[in-house]
Structures are given as structure tokens and as C-alpha cells.
Amino acid sequence: MQRDIPEVVIKRLPIYYRSLQQMAQMGKDVVSSQELAKSAGVTATQVRRDLSYFGEFGKQGKGYSVELLLSELRRILNLDRDWDVVLVGAGSLGRAVTRYPRLEQHGFRIRHVYDHNPNRINTRLNGLVVEDVSLMPEQISREGIRIAIIAVPPSSAQEVADELVRSGIKAILNYAPATIQVPDDVRVYDIDPVAAMQSLTYYLEPYESRRKRKLSSASDRIDITS
Amino acid sequence: MQRDIPEVVIKRLPIYYRSLQQMAQMGKDVVSSQELAKSAGVTATQVRRDLSYFGEFGKQGKGYSVELLLSELRRILNLDRDWDVVLVGAGSLGRAVTRYPRLEQHGFRIRHVYDHNPNRINTRLNGLVVEDVSLMPEQISREGIRIAIIAVPPSSAQEVADELVRSGIKAILNYAPATIQVPDDVRVYDIDPVAAMQSLTYYLEPYESRRKRKLSSASDRIDITS
């Protein structure tokens, strides 16, 4: 039993879970590590190594029981319960978040939406009333909510994160295009579609091939200006 | 010069780019690897190592020129041009994508939105007319578009991806909660907020601490049922 399970492993578990749910819906009872690997876009060795952090879930050569592996992953990922969530930011991004039905379907219930803009406060967003962000700290701590979604402009992201952490939030899904600093006991998952796109365009003409074409043209050494 | 630059490095470059853009807006001329690291949520060693794949961008002890590093990252990530994009899926997720202003602001122009649902075809989505997905292959190849966003239900994601790849798409931002299989020369970046949430809830009560508490209660060995 290893003590520290790498974050990349934890990030792959929900993908296995998603694949297994699809298999269960299709009536599949047993899955090999090869099949699970293919369906999750990794190698079979990876699947076996990732799962081995949590015990032995299959018999050599016999594969995994889809139902049992699902229930184990549910337990490991703390999905055998619903989770209350607060959303900060009722602009276009926040609105899109409230309209995304899969969060609720998977047990993530948005209990409060906050904004500081008076024009947004008290308006309705997909069944939720936008509340004044000044109410946030007290409501989070009274209701014991531990998960927040940040959907504010990058310039206010850190300030919002600080307030959330002070109120007791331990997990943040961050849609603001800014890196936020949090204490060690708080986890952040960043989603930035622009950064995703910008890593994809790298591969449309990878640096290596471009570099080879212009190898003789110039030195790549760049000095700073000041 | 190493040949294969790890994907995690490529994924961090847009985060450095984003941090540097904020610094430039704040009028900062020179940045140390420590400052850049803090602002991007990594270590200074990581910053130096990541950038060293692409040449030498700073002088020992003097830091990096913000403007020069920005222009180098723009060149490396192929951001010194605009990119045309197609969006497949005009449901609630696709609609949210068309309403996300940052993509356009960063040079990613959605040229076509496709759907197969007759009720959606020819309706307007944020200035774009939803087109019949049957027109997609010919339009993509005629216009030489290489980037697609998939925002369809998971059950059709693979079929759509296959069609996109046949039409010449080389980079896919995948919002469908399904793993899609593509040839080696095509890159996929998955965004699944539910999977993100499910990796966060793991940490709200990590398996290790729960395991310790119940160490004596039962064996973790689980046999498959059939």
C-alpha cells in the first residue's frame, strides 16, 4: 500500500468510472483490463497499476466485475452520496454552469449562486436565485458546504478563492482563467478551454518540425532586453 | 534538444502564457522564474525545465523579458495567427460554447456549427446559423479547417470524431463525456466537469485516511462474481 497516490491516478479514476457506467448500461458484466483501457484511452498496464493502489479488484486472467468495480470506485471517489456546491459568478460562464444538467445528474447540487453585481442579485438562474456574495461566508459555513465552482473574471478569482477557503471550502472547480493560490489542504481543478485550445495548436505544427526546417537560419538564443 | 517534449509540458505552456499576459497588462517588463512559477502554480525548477526544451530565454539571475517570452510562447504554440474551428452539436453544451467570448478573443473563430437535429438546423446560435452535419465533411476539407469542438451526447461522440478525422481535422476539444479513439496524428483534449468534480471529491476524504480507520474491519480483497 503506497501512501501518496499520484494526482494523475486520481484524475483517471473518474474516466474509468465513466467507461464502466457505459458498459453497465450496455449490460456488460465482466471487463478485462484491456477493454477498460481501450475505453478509457490508456494502456492495460496503466489500468492495472492505477487500480492496484486501492487493492485487488480482479482475478488474474478473469477480468473485473463491472458492478463491483463501479461500487469500489464510487466508494473511493466518495460518490456514494450527493454533494452540495456553491457557484460564484452569475455571468455568462456561471449561467452556462447552472444549465449543465450532468452535474446534478451525478449528485452535484448547486445550492447557491453568488454575484456581487446588483443587476444580477435576485434574478433567477435556471431555478436558482442569485444571492449577494456578502452572504456567502456565513451560508457556506452554516451549511457545511465544501465544494465551490469559481466562474468570475480572472481579476477577482484570487479574492473569491481566499474568501471561499476562509469559509471552509476544500475543493474548487476553477473556470476563471487565472491560477489561484490555496493552502495545501484545498484542491483546485482548473478548466480553461482557451488554454486547452492553445496546447492543441502546438501539435498542429510541432515546434520540433518547424525547428528542423529553419535550423541553419538563426540562433535560438534570446537575450533579455533590460 | 530533446526530441519528444512531454505532453504535460505542452499543457503548461498556455498557463505560463496566460500568466505572462496578465503581467504584461500590469506593465511588468521582467519576470523571474520564481515569480512566473508562483503565478502559474508550479515550482521555479519546473518553469526553467519546461522552457529549456525550447532554448534559452533568460539570463542566469536576470529573469525573463515578459515581452520576449510572450512572443516566443506565441511562436511555439502557433498563436501568431487565428484559427478556424468547427463546432459539432448545437444543444445546451454547444450553445454554451458559442457564448464563451474568450475563444474568439484568443483567435479561435467558430466558422460552422453543425447538428443532425432538423429542429436545430437553420436556427441561429449567437450569430451563427446551425448547419446540417451532412455538409460538414466537404466544408471542413474545402476550407482546410483543422480544429473541431465536439459537444454531442456521449453515444455519438465516436461517430462524430471518425467523421471529423476523415474530413481532415487534426485537433479536437472534446466536451462529450466519452473517450474517443483517434489516429496517432490527431490530438484530443477532453473537458469533463463531472470527471473533474469526481476527482475533487476523492480528496474531501482521501481513501488513505478512510482506509486507516477501518484497517481491522475487513479484507479489501474483492472477487469477481462470475
PDB file of N, CA, C and O in Angstrom, chain A residues 71-126:
ATOM      1  N   SER A  71     -18.813  -0.047  -7.880  1.00  0.00           N
ATOM      2  CA  SER A  71     -19.133   0.290  -6.492  1.00  0.00           C
ATOM      3  C   SER A  71     -17.859   0.621  -5.709  1.00  0.00           C
ATOM      4  O   SER A  71     -17.871   1.479  -4.817  1.00  0.00           O
ATOM      5  N   GLU A  72     -16.747  -0.020  -6.054  1.00  0.00           N
ATOM      6  CA  GLU A  72     -15.482   0.328  -5.402  1.00  0.00           C
ATOM      7  C   GLU A  72     -15.044   1.742  -5.772  1.00  0.00           C
ATOM      8  O   GLU A  72     -14.604   2.516  -4.926  1.00  0.00           O
ATOM      9  N   LEU A  73     -15.165   2.078  -7.060  1.00  0.00           N
ATOM     10  CA  LEU A  73     -14.750   3.424  -7.490  1.00  0.00           C
ATOM     11  C   LEU A  73     -15.659   4.477  -6.864  1.00  0.00           C
ATOM     12  O   LEU A  73     -15.210   5.561  -6.478  1.00  0.00           O
ATOM     13  N   ARG A  74     -16.938   4.136  -6.741  1.00  0.00           N
ATOM     14  CA  ARG A  74     -17.877   5.056  -6.099  1.00  0.00           C
ATOM     15  C   ARG A  74     -17.434   5.327  -4.664  1.00  0.00           C
ATOM     16  O   ARG A  74     -17.439   6.464  -4.196  1.00  0.00           O
ATOM     17  N   ARG A  75     -17.020   4.276  -3.990  1.00  0.00           N
ATOM     18  CA  ARG A  75     -16.572   4.400  -2.609  1.00  0.00           C
ATOM     19  C   ARG A  75     -15.260   5.195  -2.534  1.00  0.00           C
ATOM     20  O   ARG A  75     -15.124   6.123  -1.731  1.00  0.00           O
ATOM     21  N   ILE A  76     -14.312   4.854  -3.403  1.00  0.00           N
ATOM     22  CA  ILE A  76     -13.003   5.523  -3.386  1.00  0.00           C
ATOM     23  C   ILE A  76     -13.154   7.016  -3.672  1.00  0.00           C
ATOM     24  O   ILE A  76     -12.535   7.859  -3.021  1.00  0.00           O
ATOM     25  N   LEU A  77     -13.991   7.344  -4.651  1.00  0.00           N
ATOM     26  CA  LEU A  77     -14.142   8.740  -5.070  1.00  0.00           C
ATOM     27  C   LEU A  77     -15.187   9.495  -4.243  1.00  0.00           C
ATOM     28  O   LEU A  77     -15.478  10.650  -4.525  1.00  0.00           O
ATOM     29  N   ASN A  78     -15.749   8.831  -3.249  1.00  0.00           N
ATOM     30  CA  ASN A  78     -16.770   9.469  -2.401  1.00  0.00           C
ATOM     31  C   ASN A  78     -18.026   9.847  -3.179  1.00  0.00           C
ATOM     32  O   ASN A  78     -18.603  10.919  -2.974  1.00  0.00           O
ATOM     33  N   LEU A  79     -18.438   8.964  -4.093  1.00  0.00           N
ATOM     34  CA  LEU A  79     -19.608   9.259  -4.921  1.00  0.00           C
ATOM     35  C   LEU A  79     -20.852   8.532  -4.427  1.00  0.00           C
ATOM     36  O   LEU A  79     -21.896   8.573  -5.063  1.00  0.00           O
ATOM     37  N   ASP A  80     -20.748   7.841  -3.285  1.00  0.00           N
ATOM     38  CA  ASP A  80     -21.917   7.151  -2.741  1.00  0.00           C
ATOM     39  C   ASP A  80     -22.776   8.097  -1.906  1.00  0.00           C
ATOM     40  O   ASP A  80     -23.459   7.700  -0.963  1.00  0.00           O
ATOM     41  N   ARG A  81     -22.741   9.370  -2.259  1.00  0.00           N
ATOM     42  CA  ARG A  81     -23.554  10.385  -1.601  1.00  0.00           C
ATOM     43  C   ARG A  81     -23.670  11.571  -2.561  1.00  0.00           C
ATOM     44  O   ARG A  81     -22.951  11.658  -3.551  1.00  0.00           O
ATOM     45  N   ASP A  82     -24.599  12.486  -2.281  1.00  0.00           N
ATOM     46  CA  ASP A  82     -24.670  13.716  -3.055  1.00  0.00           C
ATOM     47  C   ASP A  82     -23.791  14.773  -2.405  1.00  0.00           C
ATOM     48  O   ASP A  82     -23.478  14.689  -1.218  1.00  0.00           O
ATOM     49  N   TRP A  83     -23.409  15.771  -3.210  1.00  0.00           N
ATOM     50  CA  TRP A  83     -22.573  16.852  -2.694  1.00  0.00           C
ATOM     51  C   TRP A  83     -23.218  18.197  -2.992  1.00  0.00           C
ATOM     52  O   TRP A  83     -23.666  18.441  -4.110  1.00  0.00           O
ATOM     53  N   ASP A  84     -23.260  19.052  -1.979  1.00  0.00           N
ATOM     54  CA  ASP A  84     -23.736  20.417  -2.190  1.00  0.00           C
ATOM     55  C   ASP A  84     -22.583  21.280  -2.694  1.00  0.00           C
ATOM     56  O   ASP A  84     -21.433  21.109  -2.254  1.00  0.00           O
ATOM     57  N   VAL A  85     -22.918  22.188  -3.591  1.00  0.00           N
ATOM     58  CA  VAL A  85     -21.908  23.001  -4.264  1.00  0.00           C
ATOM     59  C   VAL A  85     -22.391  24.447  -4.275  1.00  0.00           C
ATOM     60  O   VAL A  85     -23.592  24.698  -4.375  1.00  0.00           O
ATOM     61  N   VAL A  86     -21.462  25.402  -4.134  1.00  0.00           N
ATOM     62  CA  VAL A  86     -21.821  26.795  -4.398  1.00  0.00           C
ATOM     63  C   VAL A  86     -21.128  27.247  -5.679  1.00  0.00           C
ATOM     64  O   VAL A  86     -20.041  26.766  -6.025  1.00  0.00           O
ATOM     65  N   LEU A  87     -21.797  28.139  -6.375  1.00  0.00           N
ATOM     66  CA  LEU A  87     -21.268  28.691  -7.624  1.00  0.00           C
ATOM     67  C   LEU A  87     -21.060  30.179  -7.414  1.00  0.00           C
ATOM     68  O   LEU A  87     -21.977  30.885  -6.978  1.00  0.00           O
ATOM     69  N   VAL A  88     -19.860  30.670  -7.675  1.00  0.00           N
ATOM     70  CA  VAL A  88     -19.594  32.098  -7.544  1.00  0.00           C
ATOM     71  C   VAL A  88     -19.423  32.690  -8.934  1.00  0.00           C
ATOM     72  O   VAL A  88     -18.516  32.294  -9.678  1.00  0.00           O
ATOM     73  N   GLY A  89     -20.306  33.637  -9.263  1.00  0.00           N
ATOM     74  CA  GLY A  89     -20.267  34.268 -10.588  1.00  0.00           C
ATOM     75  C   GLY A  89     -21.507  33.891 -11.378  1.00  0.00           C
ATOM     76  O   GLY A  89     -21.711  32.720 -11.696  1.00  0.00           O
ATOM     77  N   ALA A  90     -22.353  34.885 -11.659  1.00  0.00           N
ATOM     78  CA  ALA A  90     -23.593  34.625 -12.390  1.00  0.00           C
ATOM     79  C   ALA A  90     -23.552  35.290 -13.760  1.00  0.00           C
ATOM     80  O   ALA A  90     -24.583  35.647 -14.322  1.00  0.00           O
ATOM     81  N   GLY A  91     -22.371  35.471 -14.305  1.00  0.00           N
ATOM     82  CA  GLY A  91     -22.237  35.991 -15.667  1.00  0.00           C
ATOM     83  C   GLY A  91     -22.471  34.874 -16.674  1.00  0.00           C
ATOM     84  O   GLY A  91     -23.077  33.858 -16.354  1.00  0.00           O
ATOM     85  N   SER A  92     -21.971  35.057 -17.891  1.00  0.00           N
ATOM     86  CA  SER A  92     -22.282  34.084 -18.947  1.00  0.00           C
ATOM     87  C   SER A  92     -21.726  32.700 -18.594  1.00  0.00           C
ATOM     88  O   SER A  92     -22.358  31.677 -18.833  1.00  0.00           O
ATOM     89  N   LEU A  93     -20.541  32.672 -17.997  1.00  0.00           N
ATOM     90  CA  LEU A  93     -19.941  31.387 -17.635  1.00  0.00           C
ATOM     91  C   LEU A  93     -20.734  30.713 -16.522  1.00  0.00           C
ATOM     92  O   LEU A  93     -21.065  29.519 -16.597  1.00  0.00           O
ATOM     93  N   GLY A  94     -21.074  31.482 -15.483  1.00  0.00           N
ATOM     94  CA  GLY A  94     -21.871  30.935 -14.389  1.00  0.00           C
ATOM     95  C   GLY A  94     -23.216  30.426 -14.883  1.00  0.00           C
ATOM     96  O   GLY A  94     -23.684  29.360 -14.472  1.00  0.00           O
ATOM     97  N   ARG A  95     -23.834  31.198 -15.777  1.00  0.00           N
ATOM     98  CA  ARG A  95     -25.110  30.754 -16.341  1.00  0.00           C
ATOM     99  C   ARG A  95     -24.951  29.425 -17.054  1.00  0.00           C
ATOM    100  O   ARG A  95     -25.770  28.519 -16.898  1.00  0.00           O
ATOM    101  N   ALA A  96     -23.874  29.297 -17.840  1.00  0.00           N
ATOM    102  CA  ALA A  96     -23.641  28.040 -18.559  1.00  0.00           C
ATOM    103  C   ALA A  96     -23.492  26.886 -17.565  1.00  0.00           C
ATOM    104  O   ALA A  96     -24.001  25.786 -17.798  1.00  0.00           O
ATOM    105  N   VAL A  97     -22.822  27.144 -16.442  1.00  0.00           N
ATOM    106  CA  VAL A  97     -22.631  26.086 -15.447  1.00  0.00           C
ATOM    107  C   VAL A  97     -23.980  25.619 -14.885  1.00  0.00           C
ATOM    108  O   VAL A  97     -24.232  24.421 -14.755  1.00  0.00           O
ATOM    109  N   THR A  98     -24.867  26.582 -14.576  1.00  0.00           N
ATOM    110  CA  THR A  98     -26.161  26.183 -13.996  1.00  0.00           C
ATOM    111  C   THR A  98     -27.005  25.418 -15.015  1.00  0.00           C
ATOM    112  O   THR A  98     -27.910  24.687 -14.643  1.00  0.00           O
ATOM    113  N   ARG A  99     -26.712  25.616 -16.298  1.00  0.00           N
ATOM    114  CA  ARG A  99     -27.514  24.943 -17.324  1.00  0.00           C
ATOM    115  C   ARG A  99     -26.936  23.589 -17.732  1.00  0.00           C
ATOM    116  O   ARG A  99     -27.443  22.946 -18.640  1.00  0.00           O
ATOM    117  N   TYR A 100     -25.870  23.192 -17.095  1.00  0.00           N
ATOM    118  CA  TYR A 100     -25.206  21.944 -17.478  1.00  0.00           C
ATOM    119  C   TYR A 100     -25.820  20.811 -16.652  1.00  0.00           C
ATOM    120  O   TYR A 100     -25.517  20.662 -15.465  1.00  0.00           O
ATOM    121  N   PRO A 101     -26.708  20.009 -17.265  1.00  0.00           N
ATOM    122  CA  PRO A 101     -27.505  19.074 -16.447  1.00  0.00           C
ATOM    123  C   PRO A 101     -26.695  17.933 -15.832  1.00  0.00           C
ATOM    124  O   PRO A 101     -27.116  17.356 -14.835  1.00  0.00           O
ATOM    125  N   ARG A 102     -25.526  17.641 -16.387  1.00  0.00           N
ATOM    126  CA  ARG A 102     -24.807  16.462 -15.908  1.00  0.00           C
ATOM    127  C   ARG A 102     -24.304  16.607 -14.467  1.00  0.00           C
ATOM    128  O   ARG A 102     -24.155  15.597 -13.764  1.00  0.00           O
ATOM    129  N   LEU A 103     -24.034  17.807 -14.017  1.00  0.00           N
ATOM    130  CA  LEU A 103     -23.561  17.953 -12.640  1.00  0.00           C
ATOM    131  C   LEU A 103     -24.619  17.431 -11.669  1.00  0.00           C
ATOM    132  O   LEU A 103     -24.331  16.602 -10.806  1.00  0.00           O
ATOM    133  N   GLU A 104     -25.858  17.912 -11.829  1.00  0.00           N
ATOM    134  CA  GLU A 104     -26.964  17.474 -10.972  1.00  0.00           C
ATOM    135  C   GLU A 104     -27.196  15.967 -11.127  1.00  0.00           C
ATOM    136  O   GLU A 104     -27.387  15.244 -10.140  1.00  0.00           O
ATOM    137  N   GLN A 105     -27.159  15.494 -12.363  1.00  0.00           N
ATOM    138  CA  GLN A 105     -27.378  14.071 -12.604  1.00  0.00           C
ATOM    139  C   GLN A 105     -26.353  13.215 -11.870  1.00  0.00           C
ATOM    140  O   GLN A 105     -26.627  12.062 -11.537  1.00  0.00           O
ATOM    141  N   HIS A 106     -25.178  13.751 -11.653  1.00  0.00           N
ATOM    142  CA  HIS A 106     -24.141  12.981 -10.968  1.00  0.00           C
ATOM    143  C   HIS A 106     -24.021  13.363  -9.492  1.00  0.00           C
ATOM    144  O   HIS A 106     -22.990  13.107  -8.863  1.00  0.00           O
ATOM    145  N   GLY A 107     -25.054  13.984  -8.946  1.00  0.00           N
ATOM    146  CA  GLY A 107     -25.067  14.192  -7.499  1.00  0.00           C
ATOM    147  C   GLY A 107     -24.417  15.471  -7.022  1.00  0.00           C
ATOM    148  O   GLY A 107     -24.167  15.622  -5.828  1.00  0.00           O
ATOM    149  N   PHE A 108     -24.099  16.393  -7.960  1.00  0.00           N
ATOM    150  CA  PHE A 108     -23.531  17.676  -7.539  1.00  0.00           C
ATOM    151  C   PHE A 108     -24.627  18.732  -7.640  1.00  0.00           C
ATOM    152  O   PHE A 108     -25.000  19.152  -8.736  1.00  0.00           O
ATOM    153  N   ARG A 109     -25.170  19.119  -6.481  1.00  0.00           N
ATOM    154  CA  ARG A 109     -26.306  20.034  -6.442  1.00  0.00           C
ATOM    155  C   ARG A 109     -25.844  21.450  -6.142  1.00  0.00           C
ATOM    156  O   ARG A 109     -25.278  21.701  -5.070  1.00  0.00           O
ATOM    157  N   ILE A 110     -26.092  22.367  -7.070  1.00  0.00           N
ATOM    158  CA  ILE A 110     -25.746  23.766  -6.822  1.00  0.00           C
ATOM    159  C   ILE A 110     -26.797  24.346  -5.879  1.00  0.00           C
ATOM    160  O   ILE A 110     -27.971  24.430  -6.215  1.00  0.00           O
ATOM    161  N   ARG A 111     -26.366  24.691  -4.651  1.00  0.00           N
ATOM    162  CA  ARG A 111     -27.291  25.187  -3.628  1.00  0.00           C
ATOM    163  C   ARG A 111     -27.365  26.700  -3.631  1.00  0.00           C
ATOM    164  O   ARG A 111     -28.381  27.267  -3.239  1.00  0.00           O
ATOM    165  N   HIS A 112     -26.295  27.357  -4.002  1.00  0.00           N
ATOM    166  CA  HIS A 112     -26.286  28.824  -4.025  1.00  0.00           C
ATOM    167  C   HIS A 112     -25.495  29.310  -5.242  1.00  0.00           C
ATOM    168  O   HIS A 112     -24.491  28.702  -5.606  1.00  0.00           O
ATOM    169  N   VAL A 113     -25.993  30.394  -5.828  1.00  0.00           N
ATOM    170  CA  VAL A 113     -25.231  31.115  -6.853  1.00  0.00           C
ATOM    171  C   VAL A 113     -25.018  32.519  -6.317  1.00  0.00           C
ATOM    172  O   VAL A 113     -25.979  33.174  -5.903  1.00  0.00           O
ATOM    173  N   TYR A 114     -23.779  32.976  -6.310  1.00  0.00           N
ATOM    174  CA  TYR A 114     -23.465  34.291  -5.767  1.00  0.00           C
ATOM    175  C   TYR A 114     -22.908  35.217  -6.839  1.00  0.00           C
ATOM    176  O   TYR A 114     -22.233  34.772  -7.774  1.00  0.00           O
ATOM    177  N   ASP A 115     -23.179  36.498  -6.668  1.00  0.00           N
ATOM    178  CA  ASP A 115     -22.567  37.510  -7.519  1.00  0.00           C
ATOM    179  C   ASP A 115     -22.495  38.798  -6.702  1.00  0.00           C
ATOM    180  O   ASP A 115     -23.188  38.942  -5.691  1.00  0.00           O
ATOM    181  N   HIS A 116     -21.632  39.715  -7.137  1.00  0.00           N
ATOM    182  CA  HIS A 116     -21.575  40.992  -6.413  1.00  0.00           C
ATOM    183  C   HIS A 116     -22.280  42.093  -7.198  1.00  0.00           C
ATOM    184  O   HIS A 116     -22.455  43.196  -6.705  1.00  0.00           O
ATOM    185  N   ASN A 117     -22.681  41.782  -8.426  1.00  0.00           N
ATOM    186  CA  ASN A 117     -23.318  42.778  -9.293  1.00  0.00           C
ATOM    187  C   ASN A 117     -24.802  42.938  -8.925  1.00  0.00           C
ATOM    188  O   ASN A 117     -25.574  41.987  -9.060  1.00  0.00           O
ATOM    189  N   PRO A 118     -25.197  44.169  -8.479  1.00  0.00           N
ATOM    190  CA  PRO A 118     -26.585  44.395  -8.055  1.00  0.00           C
ATOM    191  C   PRO A 118     -27.597  44.064  -9.155  1.00  0.00           C
ATOM    192  O   PRO A 118     -28.735  43.696  -8.856  1.00  0.00           O
ATOM    193  N   ASN A 119     -27.199  44.201 -10.422  1.00  0.00           N
ATOM    194  CA  ASN A 119     -28.117  43.887 -11.515  1.00  0.00           C
ATOM    195  C   ASN A 119     -28.397  42.395 -11.635  1.00  0.00           C
ATOM    196  O   ASN A 119     -29.367  41.978 -12.260  1.00  0.00           O
ATOM    197  N   ARG A 120     -27.540  41.609 -11.062  1.00  0.00           N
ATOM    198  CA  ARG A 120     -27.726  40.155 -11.159  1.00  0.00           C
ATOM    199  C   ARG A 120     -28.378  39.586  -9.894  1.00  0.00           C
ATOM    200  O   ARG A 120     -29.064  38.573  -9.953  1.00  0.00           O
ATOM    201  N   ILE A 121     -28.093  40.231  -8.755  1.00  0.00           N
ATOM    202  CA  ILE A 121     -28.626  39.724  -7.485  1.00  0.00           C
ATOM    203  C   ILE A 121     -30.148  39.724  -7.513  1.00  0.00           C
ATOM    204  O   ILE A 121     -30.766  40.675  -7.992  1.00  0.00           O
ATOM    205  N   ASN A 122     -30.723  38.631  -7.041  1.00  0.00           N
ATOM    206  CA  ASN A 122     -32.176  38.414  -7.002  1.00  0.00           C
ATOM    207  C   ASN A 122     -32.794  38.055  -8.350  1.00  0.00           C
ATOM    208  O   ASN A 122     -34.000  37.864  -8.436  1.00  0.00           O
ATOM    209  N   THR A 123     -31.982  37.968  -9.408  1.00  0.00           N
ATOM    210  CA  THR A 123     -32.519  37.431 -10.661  1.00  0.00           C
ATOM    211  C   THR A 123     -32.487  35.915 -10.555  1.00  0.00           C
ATOM    212  O   THR A 123     -31.816  35.338  -9.685  1.00  0.00           O
ATOM    213  N   ARG A 124     -33.214  35.243 -11.457  1.00  0.00           N
ATOM    214  CA  ARG A 124     -33.278  33.784 -11.425  1.00  0.00           C
ATOM    215  C   ARG A 124     -32.367  33.184 -12.482  1.00  0.00           C
ATOM    216  O   ARG A 124     -32.286  33.675 -13.592  1.00  0.00           O
ATOM    217  N   LEU A 125     -31.695  32.143 -12.092  1.00  0.00           N
ATOM    218  CA  LEU A 125     -30.801  31.442 -12.988  1.00  0.00           C
ATOM    219  C   LEU A 125     -31.156  29.965 -12.944  1.00  0.00           C
ATOM    220  O   LEU A 125     -30.799  29.260 -11.993  1.00  0.00           O
ATOM    221  N   ASN A 126     -31.898  29.518 -13.948  1.00  0.00           N
ATOM    222  CA  ASN A 126     -32.206  28.095 -14.015  1.00  0.00           C
ATOM    223  C   ASN A 126     -32.748  27.543 -12.683  1.00  0.00           C
ATOM    224  O   ASN A 126     -32.279  26.534 -12.169  1.00  0.00           O
TER     225      ASN A 126
END
